Amino acid sequence: MLQISFLGKTRIIQDGTDITARFGGKAIALLCILFLHYDQSVPRERLLGYLWPDSEENAARYNLRYNLWMIRKNIKQDRNGQELLSVSRSSCEVNDRYEYTCDIVDIDRLHRSDSLCMEKLIEIPHTLEGDFMEGYYFKNCSELNEMILIGRSRMEGIRISLLMQLAGYYEENERFQKCADLLERLNRMEPYDEEIALRIMNVYEKQEKISAAILFYNSFQDRLLTVLGVRPGRALEEKYRGLKYAVRQQRVKQCSTDVGESVVEGEASVDGCSAEYVSTTESQATKLTEADMADTTRNGNRPTLIIRPDCVRSVEWFAMADAIAQIAECLGSQLKEIAPAWALAQISRICPELSAMSSLPGEDCLLKNDETMLPVSITRSCMTLMEELAGRYHLKLRCDSERMDQTSQEIFMLLAKHGTVDMI
């Protein structure tokens, strides 16, 4: 049987023998055009315009006849005596009675089908490798090159649509790892697609890989900010906040199971473990910090602000982001008066809670950094914010350093060394 592949490296195989080398570039292009229009005939005049636009008419017609002859000579009749191409004086087309397989035809038929065959859909990831007519460019054939580019774009769209459907099938059948692998592949193909990003986070959550979901969000947000100068949409930010809340709840259960939790006079503590990790719900965190601010105990006429960030050791910046999120939740719009806009915009890369607070678009407010400089600018922005806060509040940090990510830990230790924050 004849097997033709136009995705990735073009291959023509008949009865197990690779015969691709027998065809020149124009013969490959001719086959490509005909298989793109596999369900219809293509006028000879149109083929001449694609393949030999600058040639004289007689020379172009001769070239077309020659390439049709080369195809007929090298591609045998099938077992039923059918020829691959049906050729008339006015047009050419693929013979629908000829036995063959062609990747772009199979994919197009599957995409158009009203009822998807799951067996064929599962084979799709192995079929959809490489670009359409990869590596081909035809000199002085602008229409042909444009058709190839349009074909690549169309095949990419079909590829994404089918892979999304397959990912949905795996998710419905609780084959979450296969679903995650497909979605990660789609994310590499469409690195700024928020729908794909949200589905990845949902699948990670179903796999109970909360840390991986948070880490992915941070990476995706940084990519949007760095390349496009925009922030993730509301759905992604809400998912991120929900995951952070899930982490808090998990810690609450752990603490409650191990030692029992009590809340007294607006300050959370764990019996017998006052210096250990403390976690509260988001609403409790707000009440807690407001109570701390209203505390009559003063330090140099500054109200005391106790910060209790959650920690996920495997996710860099997590503790710092959570600490700033708690401060933002408590202070609200006051934070804009305390910290410079450029610092808030930089910090919003790791703390989306600040996105709504920064009224300037990313391209106006964000510093122009390449990726290697982002950690430096974010670190300096976090330290600037904390130093400005320390001028108004006595900052106390209570958390479990063993569970804190290294980046946040080093920043907090430096702030403590400078006297900006007290570690309790």
Coordinates of C-alpha atoms in Angstrom, one line a residue:
M1 CA 0.0 0.0 0.0
L2 CA 1.1 3.6 -0.7
Q3 CA 1.9 5.7 2.4
I4 CA 2.5 9.5 2.0
S5 CA 3.5 11.8 4.8
F6 CA 3.6 15.6 4.4
L7 CA 4.0 16.4 8.1
G8 CA 7.6 16.6 9.2
K9 CA 10.0 15.1 6.7
T10 CA 8.1 14.3 3.5
R11 CA 8.0 10.5 2.8
I12 CA 6.6 8.4 0.0
I13 CA 6.6 4.7 0.8
Q14 CA 5.1 2.0 -1.3
D15 CA 4.9 -1.6 -0.1
G16 CA 7.5 -0.9 2.5
T17 CA 10.1 0.8 0.2
D18 CA 10.9 4.5 0.5
I19 CA 10.7 6.0 -3.0
T20 CA 10.8 9.7 -2.0
A21 CA 14.2 10.2 -3.6
R22 CA 12.7 9.4 -7.0
F23 CA 10.7 12.6 -7.0
G24 CA 11.9 16.2 -7.5
G25 CA 10.7 19.2 -5.5
K26 CA 8.1 20.2 -8.1
A27 CA 6.7 16.6 -8.2
I28 CA 6.4 16.6 -4.4
A29 CA 4.7 20.0 -4.5
L30 CA 2.3 18.8 -7.2
L31 CA 1.3 15.8 -5.0
C32 CA 1.0 18.2 -2.0
I33 CA -1.5 20.4 -3.9
L34 CA -3.6 17.5 -5.1
F35 CA -3.7 15.9 -1.6
L36 CA -4.7 19.2 0.0
H37 CA -7.6 19.1 -2.4
Y38 CA -8.1 15.3 -2.2
D39 CA -11.9 15.6 -2.4
Q40 CA -12.0 17.7 -5.5
S41 CA -10.3 18.2 -8.9
V42 CA -7.7 20.9 -9.5
P43 CA -7.7 22.7 -12.9
R44 CA -4.5 22.5 -14.8
E45 CA -4.3 26.2 -15.2
R46 CA -4.3 26.6 -11.4
L47 CA -1.5 24.0 -11.1
L48 CA 0.5 25.9 -13.7
G49 CA 0.1 29.1 -11.7
Y50 CA 1.3 27.5 -8.5
L51 CA 4.3 25.6 -9.9
W52 CA 5.6 27.6 -12.9
P53 CA 4.2 31.1 -12.7
D54 CA 7.1 32.7 -14.6
S55 CA 7.5 30.1 -17.3
E56 CA 6.1 30.5 -20.8
E57 CA 2.8 28.6 -21.2
N58 CA 4.2 25.8 -23.5
A59 CA 7.1 25.2 -21.2
A60 CA 4.9 25.2 -18.1
R61 CA 2.5 22.7 -19.7
Y62 CA 5.4 20.5 -20.7
N63 CA 6.7 20.6 -17.1
L64 CA 3.3 19.6 -15.7
R65 CA 3.0 16.7 -18.2
Y66 CA 6.5 15.5 -17.3
N67 CA 5.9 15.5 -13.6
L68 CA 2.6 13.8 -13.9
W69 CA 4.4 11.1 -16.0
M70 CA 7.1 10.8 -13.3
I71 CA 4.4 10.2 -10.6
R72 CA 2.6 7.6 -12.7
K73 CA 5.9 5.9 -13.6
N74 CA 7.1 5.6 -9.9
I75 CA 3.9 5.0 -8.1
K76 CA 2.4 1.6 -9.0
Q77 CA -1.1 0.7 -9.5
D78 CA -2.8 -0.7 -6.4
R79 CA -4.0 -4.3 -6.2
N80 CA -7.2 -3.4 -7.9
G81 CA -5.4 -1.9 -10.9
Q82 CA -6.2 1.7 -10.0
E83 CA -3.9 4.6 -10.7
L84 CA -3.2 7.1 -7.9
L85 CA -4.2 10.2 -10.0
S86 CA -7.1 10.8 -12.4
V87 CA -5.9 13.1 -15.1
S88 CA -8.0 14.8 -17.8
R89 CA -7.2 17.4 -20.4
S90 CA -8.5 20.2 -18.0
S91 CA -7.8 19.0 -14.5
C92 CA -6.1 16.5 -12.1
E93 CA -7.3 14.9 -8.9
V94 CA -6.5 12.1 -6.5
N95 CA -8.3 8.9 -7.4
D96 CA -10.6 8.1 -4.4
R97 CA -10.7 4.5 -5.4
Y98 CA -7.0 4.1 -5.1
E99 CA -5.8 2.4 -1.8
Y100 CA -3.5 4.8 0.1
T101 CA -2.9 6.5 3.4
C102 CA -1.9 10.1 3.7
D103 CA -1.4 11.9 7.0
I104 CA -3.0 15.2 6.1
V105 CA -6.0 13.5 4.5
D106 CA -6.5 11.2 7.5
I107 CA -6.3 14.1 9.9
D108 CA -8.7 16.3 7.9
R109 CA -11.2 13.5 7.7
L110 CA -11.0 12.9 11.4
H111 CA -11.4 16.6 12.1
R112 CA -14.5 16.8 9.9
S113 CA -16.1 13.7 11.3
D114 CA -19.3 14.2 13.3
S115 CA -18.5 11.2 15.6
L116 CA -14.8 10.8 16.5
C117 CA -13.3 7.3 16.5
M118 CA -11.3 7.2 19.8
E119 CA -8.9 4.5 18.4
K120 CA -7.9 6.8 15.6
L121 CA -7.8 9.8 17.9
I122 CA -5.4 8.1 20.3
E123 CA -3.0 7.5 17.4
I124 CA -3.0 11.2 16.6
P125 CA -0.1 12.3 18.9
H126 CA 2.2 9.9 16.9
T127 CA 0.9 11.2 13.6
L128 CA 1.1 14.9 14.3
E129 CA 4.9 15.4 14.3
G130 CA 6.6 18.2 12.4
D131 CA 5.4 21.0 10.2
F132 CA 3.5 20.6 7.0
M133 CA 6.0 20.5 4.0
E134 CA 8.8 21.0 6.5
G135 CA 11.9 22.6 4.9
Y136 CA 10.3 23.3 1.6
Y137 CA 10.5 26.7 -0.1
F138 CA 10.1 27.3 -3.9
K139 CA 11.9 30.1 -5.6
N140 CA 9.7 32.5 -7.6
C141 CA 6.5 30.6 -6.6
S142 CA 4.9 33.1 -4.2
E143 CA 1.4 31.6 -4.4
L144 CA 2.7 28.1 -3.8
N145 CA 4.8 29.3 -0.8
E146 CA 1.8 31.1 0.6
M147 CA -0.4 28.0 0.1
I148 CA 2.2 26.0 2.1
L149 CA 2.2 28.6 4.9
I150 CA -1.6 28.6 5.0
G151 CA -1.6 24.8 5.1
R152 CA 0.8 24.8 8.0
S153 CA -1.4 27.2 9.9
R154 CA -4.5 25.1 9.2
M155 CA -2.8 21.8 10.1
E156 CA -1.6 23.4 13.3
G157 CA -5.1 24.5 14.2
I158 CA -6.5 21.0 13.5
R159 CA -3.6 19.4 15.5
I160 CA -4.4 21.6 18.5
S161 CA -8.2 20.9 18.2
L162 CA -7.7 17.1 18.1
L163 CA -5.1 17.0 20.9
M164 CA -7.5 19.1 23.1
Q165 CA -10.3 16.6 22.4
L166 CA -8.0 13.7 23.2
A167 CA -6.9 15.5 26.4
G168 CA -10.6 15.8 27.3
Y169 CA -11.1 12.1 26.7
Y170 CA -8.2 11.2 29.0
E171 CA -9.5 13.6 31.7
E172 CA -13.0 12.2 31.6
N173 CA -11.6 8.7 32.0
E174 CA -9.4 9.8 34.9
R175 CA -6.2 9.1 33.0
F176 CA -4.7 12.3 34.4
Q177 CA -1.0 11.7 33.6
K178 CA -1.7 11.1 29.9
C179 CA -3.9 14.2 29.9
A180 CA -1.2 16.3 31.6
D181 CA 1.4 15.1 29.1
L182 CA -0.8 16.1 26.2
L183 CA -1.6 19.5 27.7
E184 CA 2.1 20.2 28.4
R185 CA 2.8 19.4 24.8
L186 CA 0.0 21.8 23.7
N187 CA 1.5 24.4 26.0
R188 CA 4.8 24.1 24.2
M189 CA 2.9 24.6 20.9
E190 CA 0.8 27.5 22.2
P191 CA 2.8 29.0 25.1
Y192 CA 0.5 32.0 25.7
D193 CA -2.9 30.2 25.5
E194 CA -4.7 30.8 28.8
E195 CA -7.3 28.1 28.2
I196 CA -4.6 25.4 27.9
A197 CA -2.8 26.9 31.0
L198 CA -6.0 26.7 33.0
R199 CA -6.7 23.1 32.0
I200 CA -3.1 22.2 33.0
M201 CA -3.7 23.6 36.4
N202 CA -7.0 21.8 36.8
V203 CA -5.4 18.5 35.9
Y204 CA -2.5 19.0 38.3
E205 CA -5.1 19.7 41.0
K206 CA -6.9 16.5 40.2
Q207 CA -3.5 14.7 40.5
E208 CA -3.1 16.4 43.9
K209 CA 0.0 18.2 42.5
I210 CA -0.8 21.5 44.0
S211 CA 2.8 22.7 44.1
A212 CA 3.3 21.8 40.4
A213 CA 0.1 23.8 39.6
I214 CA 1.3 26.9 41.5
L215 CA 4.8 26.6 40.0
F216 CA 3.3 26.3 36.5
Y217 CA 1.2 29.4 37.1
N218 CA 4.2 31.5 38.2
S219 CA 6.1 30.4 35.1
F220 CA 3.1 31.1 32.8
Q221 CA 2.5 34.5 34.4
D222 CA 6.2 35.5 34.1
R223 CA 6.1 34.4 30.4
L224 CA 3.1 36.6 29.7
L225 CA 4.6 39.6 31.5
T226 CA 8.1 39.2 29.9
V227 CA 7.1 38.6 26.3
L228 CA 3.6 40.2 25.9
G229 CA 3.6 42.7 28.8
V230 CA 0.1 41.5 30.0
R231 CA -1.1 39.6 33.0
P232 CA -3.1 36.4 33.2
G233 CA -6.9 36.7 33.0
R234 CA -9.3 36.5 35.9
A235 CA -10.0 32.8 35.5
L236 CA -6.3 31.9 35.9
E237 CA -5.9 34.3 38.9
E238 CA -8.9 32.9 40.6
K239 CA -7.6 29.3 40.1
Y240 CA -4.2 30.4 41.5
R241 CA -5.9 31.9 44.6
G242 CA -8.0 28.8 45.1
L243 CA -4.9 26.6 45.0
K244 CA -3.2 28.8 47.6
Y245 CA -6.2 28.5 49.8
A246 CA -6.2 24.7 49.3
V247 CA -2.6 24.7 50.6
R248 CA -3.6 26.7 53.6
Q249 CA -6.5 24.4 54.3
Q250 CA -4.2 21.4 54.1
R251 CA -1.9 22.9 56.6
V252 CA -4.7 23.7 58.9
K253 CA -5.8 20.1 58.9
Q254 CA -2.3 18.9 59.5
C255 CA -1.9 21.3 62.5
S256 CA -5.3 20.4 63.9
T257 CA -4.6 16.7 63.6
D258 CA -1.2 16.9 65.2
V259 CA -1.5 19.4 68.0
G260 CA -4.9 21.1 67.9
E261 CA -5.4 24.8 66.9
S262 CA -6.8 27.7 68.9
V263 CA -7.4 31.3 68.0
V264 CA -7.2 33.9 70.9
E265 CA -7.7 37.6 70.7
G266 CA -7.2 37.8 66.9
E267 CA -3.8 36.0 67.1
A268 CA -3.4 32.4 65.9
S269 CA -1.2 30.0 67.8
V270 CA -0.7 26.2 67.9
D271 CA -0.7 24.7 71.4
G272 CA 2.8 23.7 72.4
C273 CA 4.3 24.9 69.1
S274 CA 4.2 28.7 69.2
A275 CA 7.2 29.0 67.0
E276 CA 6.0 26.4 64.5
Y277 CA 4.2 26.9 61.2
V278 CA 0.7 28.5 61.5
S279 CA -1.9 28.6 58.8
T280 CA -5.3 30.2 58.6
T281 CA -8.0 30.8 56.1
E282 CA -7.9 33.9 54.0
S283 CA -10.6 35.6 56.0
Q284 CA -8.9 34.7 59.3
A285 CA -5.6 36.1 57.9
T286 CA -7.3 39.5 57.3
K287 CA -8.8 39.7 60.8
L288 CA -5.5 38.6 62.3
T289 CA -3.4 41.3 60.7
E290 CA -6.1 44.0 61.4
A291 CA -6.1 43.0 65.0
D292 CA -2.3 43.1 65.1
M293 CA -2.4 46.6 63.7
A294 CA -4.9 47.7 66.3
D295 CA -2.8 46.3 69.1
T296 CA -2.1 48.9 71.8
T297 CA 1.5 47.6 72.0
R298 CA 3.6 50.0 70.0
N299 CA 7.2 49.9 68.8
G300 CA 8.5 53.4 68.2
N301 CA 4.9 54.7 67.6
R302 CA 4.5 52.1 64.9
P303 CA 1.7 49.5 65.0
T304 CA 2.8 45.9 65.0
L305 CA 2.1 44.0 61.8
I306 CA 2.5 40.2 62.2
I307 CA 2.9 38.3 58.9
R308 CA 2.3 34.5 58.8
P309 CA 3.0 33.3 55.3
D310 CA 2.3 29.8 54.1
C311 CA 5.3 27.9 52.8
V312 CA 5.7 25.4 49.9
R313 CA 9.4 24.5 49.8
S314 CA 9.4 23.3 46.2
V315 CA 7.9 26.5 44.8
E316 CA 10.4 29.4 44.7
W317 CA 9.0 32.8 45.9
F318 CA 5.9 31.2 47.4
A319 CA 6.4 32.4 51.0
M320 CA 7.3 35.9 49.9
A321 CA 4.3 36.1 47.6
D322 CA 2.0 34.9 50.3
A323 CA 3.4 37.3 52.8
I324 CA 2.8 40.2 50.4
A325 CA -0.6 38.9 49.5
Q326 CA -1.6 39.0 53.2
I327 CA -0.3 42.5 53.6
A328 CA -2.1 43.7 50.4
E329 CA -5.4 42.1 51.7
C330 CA -5.0 43.9 55.0
L331 CA -3.8 47.4 53.8
G332 CA -5.8 47.5 50.5
S333 CA -5.3 50.7 48.6
Q334 CA -3.0 52.1 51.3
L335 CA -0.3 49.9 49.9
K336 CA -0.2 52.1 46.7
E337 CA 0.6 55.1 48.9
I338 CA 3.4 53.3 50.7
A339 CA 5.3 51.5 47.9
P340 CA 6.4 52.9 44.5
A341 CA 4.4 51.7 41.5
W342 CA 7.4 50.2 39.8
A343 CA 8.0 47.9 42.8
L344 CA 4.3 46.8 43.0
A345 CA 4.4 46.1 39.2
Q346 CA 7.5 43.9 39.5
I347 CA 6.1 42.1 42.6
S348 CA 2.9 41.3 40.7
R349 CA 4.9 38.8 38.7
I350 CA 4.9 36.6 41.7
C351 CA 1.9 38.0 43.5
P352 CA -1.2 38.4 41.3
E353 CA -3.1 40.0 44.1
L354 CA -1.2 43.2 43.3
S355 CA -2.4 43.1 39.7
A356 CA -5.6 45.0 40.4
M357 CA -3.7 47.4 42.6
S358 CA -1.3 48.5 39.8
S359 CA -3.4 50.6 37.5
L360 CA -0.8 51.0 34.9
P361 CA -0.5 48.4 32.1
G362 CA 2.5 46.1 32.3
E363 CA 4.4 47.8 29.4
D364 CA 4.1 51.2 31.1
C365 CA 4.9 50.1 34.6
L366 CA 7.2 47.1 34.3
L367 CA 10.9 47.5 34.1
K368 CA 12.4 46.3 30.9
N369 CA 14.4 43.3 32.0
D370 CA 15.5 40.2 30.2
E371 CA 14.8 36.9 31.9
T372 CA 18.2 36.7 33.6
M373 CA 17.6 40.0 35.4
L374 CA 14.0 39.3 36.6
P375 CA 15.1 37.7 39.9
V376 CA 17.2 40.7 40.7
S377 CA 14.5 43.2 39.9
I378 CA 11.8 41.2 41.8
T379 CA 14.1 40.8 44.8
R380 CA 14.9 44.5 44.9
S381 CA 11.2 45.4 44.6
C382 CA 10.3 43.1 47.5
M383 CA 13.0 44.6 49.7
T384 CA 11.9 48.1 48.7
L385 CA 8.3 47.3 49.7
M386 CA 9.3 45.8 53.0
E387 CA 11.7 48.7 53.8
E388 CA 8.9 51.2 53.1
L389 CA 6.5 49.2 55.2
A390 CA 9.0 49.1 58.0
G391 CA 8.9 52.9 58.2
R392 CA 5.3 52.7 59.2
Y393 CA 4.9 49.3 60.9
H394 CA 6.8 47.1 63.2
L395 CA 7.0 44.0 61.0
K396 CA 7.1 40.5 62.6
L397 CA 7.5 37.4 60.5
R398 CA 6.3 34.0 61.9
C399 CA 6.7 31.0 59.7
D400 CA 8.4 27.6 59.5
S401 CA 11.8 28.2 57.9
E402 CA 12.2 24.5 57.2
R403 CA 9.2 24.6 54.9
M404 CA 10.1 27.9 53.2
D405 CA 11.5 28.0 49.7
Q406 CA 15.2 29.0 49.5
T407 CA 14.6 32.3 47.6
S408 CA 12.1 33.7 50.1
Q409 CA 14.2 32.4 53.1
E410 CA 17.3 34.3 51.9
I411 CA 15.4 37.5 51.3
F412 CA 13.7 37.4 54.7
M413 CA 17.1 36.6 56.4
L414 CA 18.6 39.6 54.6
L415 CA 15.7 41.8 55.7
A416 CA 16.1 40.6 59.3
K417 CA 19.8 41.3 59.2
H418 CA 19.0 44.9 58.1
G419 CA 16.5 45.2 61.0
T420 CA 13.6 45.6 58.6
V421 CA 11.7 42.5 59.8
D422 CA 11.8 40.6 63.1
M423 CA 11.8 36.8 62.8
I424 CA 9.7 35.3 65.6

